[in-house]
Every structure is written in C-alpha cells, then in structure tokens.
Short mmCIF file of C-alpha atoms in Angstrom, two decimals:
data_model
loop_
_atom_site.label_atom_id
_atom_site.label_comp_id
_atom_site.label_asym_id
_atom_site.label_seq_id
_atom_site.Cartn_x
_atom_site.Cartn_y
_atom_site.Cartn_z
CA VAL P 2 -3.24 9.61 35.19
CA SER P 3 -6.38 9.06 37.43
CA ASP P 4 -9.67 6.96 35.96
CA GLY P 5 -11.53 9.44 34.04
CA GLU P 6 -8.70 12.09 33.91
CA ALA P 7 -6.35 12.46 30.56
CA ALA P 8 -2.63 12.52 30.58
CA GLY P 9 -1.96 16.35 30.89
CA GLY P 10 -5.39 17.31 30.95
CA SER P 11 -8.84 17.41 32.83
CA GLY P 12 -11.06 16.03 30.06
CA THR P 13 -11.86 12.45 29.81
CA ALA P 14 -10.08 10.28 27.63
CA VAL P 15 -12.20 7.80 25.40
CA LEU P 16 -11.24 4.87 23.38
CA SER P 17 -13.50 4.36 20.65
CA ARG P 18 -13.27 2.61 17.11
CA ALA P 19 -12.96 4.54 13.88
CA ALA P 20 -15.37 1.96 12.03
CA GLY P 21 -17.88 1.44 14.78
CA GLY P 22 -17.91 -1.14 17.59
CA ARG P 23 -17.42 -0.54 21.13
CA SER P 24 -17.00 3.09 22.68
CA GLY P 25 -16.54 4.62 26.38
CA HIS P 26 -13.28 2.73 27.84
CA GLN P 27 -12.67 5.43 30.39
CA ALA P 28 -8.54 6.86 30.97
CA GLY P 29 -5.86 4.92 31.32
CA ARG P 30 -5.27 1.08 29.55
CA PRO P 31 -6.94 -0.06 26.84
CA GLU P 32 -8.15 -3.58 27.28
CA HIS P 33 -6.21 -6.33 26.51
CA GLY P 34 -5.93 -7.15 22.89
CA ASP P 35 -7.96 -3.91 21.75
CA VAL P 36 -4.46 -1.84 20.68
CA PRO P 37 -2.73 -3.22 17.64
CA ARG P 38 1.24 -3.42 17.47
CA GLY P 39 3.11 -1.03 15.52
CA ARG P 40 2.44 2.71 15.27
CA TRP P 41 1.14 4.09 18.20
CA GLY P 42 1.50 7.69 19.02
CA GLY P 43 0.35 6.96 23.15
CA ARG P 44 2.03 6.13 26.28
CA TRP P 45 0.61 2.26 26.83
CA ARG P 46 2.57 -0.19 24.97
CA PRO P 47 0.03 -2.59 22.52
CA PRO P 48 0.02 -6.45 23.52
CA ALA P 49 2.78 -8.80 21.77
CA ARG P 50 -0.17 -10.76 20.93
CA GLY P 51 -4.12 -10.88 19.73
CA PRO P 52 -5.92 -10.43 16.62
CA LEU P 53 -5.95 -7.49 14.87
CA PRO P 54 -8.86 -5.26 15.21
CA PRO P 55 -10.84 -4.77 11.55
CA GLY P 56 -10.74 -0.81 12.80
CA ALA P 57 -8.82 1.95 13.71
CA TRP P 58 -9.07 2.71 17.36
CA LEU P 59 -8.67 6.89 18.66
CA VAL P 60 -7.20 8.16 21.60
CA LEU P 61 -9.45 11.01 22.47
CA ARG P 62 -7.34 13.26 24.88
CA ALA P 63 -9.22 16.38 26.56
CA GLY P 64 -7.57 19.48 25.40
CA THR P 65 -4.83 18.10 23.73
CA ARG P 66 -4.36 17.24 19.86
CA LEU P 67 -4.83 13.63 18.89
CA ASP P 68 -1.39 11.79 18.43
CA ARG P 69 -0.64 9.42 15.57
CA VAL P 70 -3.56 6.72 15.58
CA TRP P 71 -3.55 3.30 13.84
CA SER P 72 -5.32 2.49 10.55
CA PRO P 73 -5.50 -0.56 7.98
CA GLN P 74 -4.17 0.54 4.77
CA LEU P 75 -2.30 -0.63 2.14
CA HIS P 76 1.11 1.22 1.11
CA LEU P 77 1.72 1.60 -3.32
CA VAL P 78 4.72 2.46 -3.49
CA ALA P 79 7.22 3.07 -6.84
CA LEU P 80 10.72 0.89 -7.08
CA ASN P 81 13.63 4.14 -6.80
CA SER P 82 14.31 3.47 -10.78
CA PRO P 83 12.67 2.38 -13.90
CA GLN P 84 12.52 -0.93 -15.41
CA PRO P 85 12.94 -2.37 -18.18
CA GLY P 86 10.78 -6.14 -19.22
CA GLY P 87 13.46 -7.98 -17.92
CA MET P 88 13.76 -7.77 -14.41
CA ARG P 89 15.05 -11.07 -14.04
CA GLY P 90 11.35 -12.53 -13.18
CA ILE P 91 8.79 -12.09 -11.04
CA ARG P 92 11.16 -13.19 -8.43
CA GLY P 93 13.58 -10.65 -9.34
CA ALA P 94 11.17 -8.03 -9.01
CA ASP P 95 9.74 -8.80 -6.12
CA PHE P 96 13.35 -8.91 -4.76
CA GLN P 97 13.63 -5.27 -5.54
CA CYS P 98 10.23 -4.48 -3.68
CA PHE P 99 11.42 -5.80 -0.56
CA GLN P 100 15.10 -4.10 -0.56
CA GLN P 101 14.03 -0.90 -0.96
CA ALA P 102 10.89 -1.21 1.68
CA ARG P 103 13.45 -2.29 3.82
CA ALA P 104 15.72 0.65 3.07
CA ALA P 105 12.93 3.01 3.47
CA GLY P 106 12.36 1.53 7.06
CA LEU P 107 8.74 0.05 5.91
CA ALA P 108 8.10 -3.33 7.95
CA GLY P 109 5.51 -4.61 5.64
CA THR P 110 5.92 -7.53 2.91
CA PHE P 111 6.29 -5.61 -0.27
CA ARG P 112 5.31 -7.53 -3.89
CA ALA P 113 5.86 -6.67 -7.26
CA PHE P 114 2.31 -4.84 -8.85
CA LEU P 115 2.70 -7.22 -11.87
CA SER P 116 0.91 -10.52 -13.50
CA SER P 117 3.23 -13.32 -14.03
CA ARG P 118 3.14 -17.20 -15.58
CA LEU P 119 1.53 -18.26 -11.64
CA GLN P 120 -0.04 -15.01 -10.44
CA ASP P 121 -2.88 -12.42 -10.91
CA LEU P 122 -2.32 -9.05 -10.33
CA TYR P 123 -5.51 -9.14 -8.07
CA SER P 124 -4.50 -12.08 -5.84
CA ILE P 125 -1.12 -10.60 -4.56
CA VAL P 126 -3.13 -9.20 -1.66
CA ARG P 127 -4.35 -11.08 1.20
CA ARG P 128 -8.24 -11.91 0.50
CA ALA P 129 -9.15 -10.33 3.76
CA ASP P 130 -7.63 -7.51 3.49
CA ARG P 131 -8.87 -6.65 -0.11
CA THR P 132 -12.48 -4.70 0.61
CA GLY P 133 -12.39 -2.03 3.35
CA VAL P 134 -8.67 -1.42 3.53
CA PRO P 135 -7.39 1.98 1.84
CA VAL P 136 -4.43 1.45 -0.59
CA VAL P 137 -2.53 4.59 0.10
CA ASN P 138 1.05 6.23 -0.98
CA LEU P 139 4.32 6.19 0.78
CA ARG P 140 2.54 9.83 2.17
CA ASP P 141 -0.70 7.87 3.45
CA GLU P 142 -2.40 9.69 1.21
CA VAL P 143 -5.48 7.88 0.14
CA LEU P 144 -5.10 6.14 -3.55
CA PHE P 145 -8.33 3.66 -3.44
CA PRO P 146 -10.51 3.42 -0.71
CA SER P 147 -9.55 -0.53 -1.48
CA TRP P 148 -7.75 -3.06 -3.51
CA GLU P 149 -10.68 -4.14 -4.80
CA ALA P 150 -11.87 -0.91 -6.00
CA LEU P 151 -8.90 -0.50 -8.14
CA PHE P 152 -10.05 -3.66 -10.30
CA SER P 153 -13.82 -1.88 -10.80
CA GLY P 154 -13.84 -1.66 -14.69
CA SER P 155 -12.24 2.10 -14.47
CA GLU P 156 -8.72 0.42 -15.45
CA GLY P 157 -7.61 1.80 -11.82
CA GLN P 158 -8.42 4.95 -12.54
CA LEU P 159 -6.33 7.39 -9.87
CA LYS P 160 -8.59 10.27 -7.79
CA PRO P 161 -7.07 13.76 -9.48
CA GLY P 162 -4.04 15.28 -7.93
CA ALA P 163 -3.01 11.25 -6.68
CA ARG P 164 1.04 11.13 -6.31
CA ILE P 165 2.65 8.05 -6.34
CA PHE P 166 6.22 8.53 -4.72
CA SER P 167 9.00 6.00 -4.91
CA PHE P 168 10.85 4.47 -1.56
CA ASP P 169 13.04 7.26 -1.34
CA GLY P 170 10.26 9.64 -1.69
CA ARG P 171 10.43 11.05 -5.25
CA ASP P 172 7.09 12.13 -6.72
CA VAL P 173 7.06 9.77 -9.82
CA LEU P 174 4.87 11.94 -11.97
CA GLN P 175 7.24 14.70 -11.72
CA HIS P 176 10.94 13.76 -11.46
CA PRO P 177 12.83 13.74 -14.62
CA ALA P 178 14.66 10.22 -13.30
CA TRP P 179 11.08 8.74 -15.00
CA PRO P 180 10.83 9.92 -18.52
CA ARG P 181 8.57 7.79 -19.12
CA LYS P 182 5.59 7.90 -17.31
CA SER P 183 3.65 4.64 -17.65
CA VAL P 184 3.62 1.38 -15.18
CA TRP P 185 4.30 -1.94 -16.01
CA HIS P 186 1.01 -4.37 -14.86
CA GLY P 187 1.22 -7.50 -16.98
CA SER P 188 -2.75 -7.55 -16.60
CA ASP P 189 -6.33 -7.07 -18.40
CA PRO P 190 -8.50 -4.62 -16.51
CA SER P 191 -10.01 -7.30 -13.85
CA GLY P 192 -5.69 -7.91 -12.54
CA ARG P 193 -6.06 -11.44 -14.71
CA ARG P 194 -2.55 -12.22 -16.19
CA LEU P 195 -2.55 -11.34 -19.89
CA THR P 196 0.15 -14.12 -20.94
CA ASP P 197 1.00 -12.96 -24.17
CA SER P 198 2.27 -9.19 -22.81
CA TYR P 199 4.05 -9.32 -19.61
CA CYS P 200 7.72 -9.62 -21.59
CA GLU P 201 7.84 -13.46 -21.27
CA THR P 202 6.97 -13.50 -17.39
CA TRP P 203 8.94 -10.33 -16.92
CA ARG P 204 12.53 -11.53 -18.18
CA THR P 205 13.32 -10.13 -21.51
CA GLU P 206 14.12 -6.71 -22.91
CA ALA P 207 13.53 -7.77 -26.52
CA PRO P 208 12.04 -4.78 -28.76
CA ALA P 209 9.74 -7.70 -30.05
CA ALA P 210 8.25 -8.12 -26.94
CA THR P 211 5.46 -6.89 -25.35
CA GLY P 212 4.04 -6.11 -21.58
CA GLN P 213 0.87 -4.54 -20.94
CA ALA P 214 1.50 -1.45 -19.27
CA SER P 215 -0.36 2.32 -18.46
CA SER P 216 -0.39 5.81 -18.82
CA LEU P 217 0.07 7.73 -15.73
CA LEU P 218 -0.53 11.01 -17.57
CA ALA P 219 -3.69 9.24 -17.62
CA GLY P 220 -4.00 8.76 -14.34
CA ARG P 221 -4.43 5.03 -14.41
CA LEU P 222 -2.87 2.29 -13.43
CA LEU P 223 -4.38 -0.94 -15.65
CA GLU P 224 -5.05 1.20 -18.51
CA GLN P 225 -4.21 -1.13 -21.74
CA GLU P 226 -1.33 -0.70 -23.70
CA ALA P 227 0.77 -3.11 -25.24
CA ALA P 228 4.36 -1.79 -24.96
CA SER P 229 7.52 -2.96 -25.75
CA CYS P 230 9.58 -4.56 -23.24
CA ARG P 231 13.06 -2.48 -24.24
CA HIS P 232 11.40 0.64 -22.63
CA ALA P 233 12.06 1.06 -18.82
CA PHE P 234 8.59 2.45 -16.87
CA VAL P 235 7.43 2.62 -13.37
CA VAL P 236 7.45 -0.99 -11.74
CA LEU P 237 4.93 -0.37 -8.27
CA CYS P 238 5.60 -2.53 -5.32
CA ILE P 239 2.05 -3.29 -3.23
CA GLU P 240 2.55 -4.12 0.64
CA ASN P 241 0.05 -7.51 0.48
CA SER P 242 -1.04 -7.78 3.59
CA VAL P 243 -2.56 -5.40 6.57
CA MET P 244 -0.87 -7.68 9.23
CA THR P 245 2.53 -6.91 7.99
CA SER P 246 2.64 -3.39 9.15
CA PHE P 247 2.69 -4.07 12.37
CA SER P 248 5.72 -6.29 12.79
CA LYS P 249 8.26 -3.91 14.20
#
C-alpha cells in the first residue's frame, strides 16, 4: 500500500484518536506506540511495549467498512451460577471470577463486585481507570459511562433495557438459573464496606447473618437491602484495569 492509499481502496486512510488529540497520520504504519496491544483488526501488529493512549485509535479506510476498533472499557460479568453468602471469603469469590474469566477467553483481571473486611467496593478498580472509561457487559454494551458514575448517588441505576451476562453468555435477568434476581455487594451507595452486612466477610450461609444486596428487577446494583446469607444471589465480577485487557 503506497502512502495516501488504503488497502483495497483508492482513498486515504487516516489514523485519529476517538477522544480528541492528534489526527492526520497518513495511510500505512502508525507511529510507534500509537496503537495499543490486543484487540486490533488492522494489518499492522501493534508494538509490544509502550504506554497505552487515553483514547481509542480509529483506522478509517475509504471505501471499506471500519474494522474492530480498540477503545478502553471495563467489563462487568456475572459468575455462571448464583452464590450464597458463604463464598470462602473474598479470595474465594475473586478466584471464581478469575477462573471463569479465563475459561471464557477474557484476558483481563476480574475481581468480585464485593466489599469485604479490608476492601471497599469502590477501590477495586485502578484509580486511573475510574473515570472516562465505560463499564460494559460481556457483549460490550455500555452499562455505565464510568466506574465512578456507578457510585454517583443513584444506587447504581442501570439504564432501561440494560443486560448483564454471565461468563458463559446467559442473561441473568432472563435465565431461570438465577431464580432470585438480586446481586450481592456488601456496600453502601458510595461503595464503602458495611461491616455488619457482608455475610461475615462472605464466609457464612447462616440464615440469621445478613449481606447487603440489590434487586436487579429494580434496575440497580447498589440498592440497600439486607438479605439473609442463606440466599443464593447473582455475584458480579469487574475487570479492575484497562491495561489488563491487552495482555494477549
């Protein structure tokens, strides 16, 4: 492909940043460091090293459709089965997230969407990725404009029609495998731990013990409902860093 021509067409290919910034690179190889590793649909292999850009790069080819484009995002996905309050602690819940994410072919680091004794829910995502990075479901449909937006005072209000999928691709609101349409979180609306309502650090299924939960039927992830730890609810897993999405 010569300069000024796109592969398979006669137009000009332009590399531009989705979130503003530089534009106007000619067709051909992008500058070193411009393209992040990972989900890339063009012909050029991205550099093995270099900082990730804050916005997506788009490859525009005249006369052709736009191939897959990288953009930063954090996936929020449910475990493949409902869980009672006893999950062998936060480490046990995190391990299930890790195992099922790997089985689904996801490269990111996933952590349980739970507060615990030494962890506030809000702090799970890397500080640099809490703003400006959308939270999406397994099919990359946007659930929240950012991680921080989830804790804005609306109790994690989802937009109408939002869907949450399990790692094996089932819609938890529609599938009978989750008869109780609630999600564990153990947090207040700001994402801080509630030490008297997280099923004894997610280690008990005792009927008298409680864990903070939220009804997905109400369209919220942080509704304040103290539920018996014997109930089996949805457990969500959040990808905790944009960078881990490009480890492959």
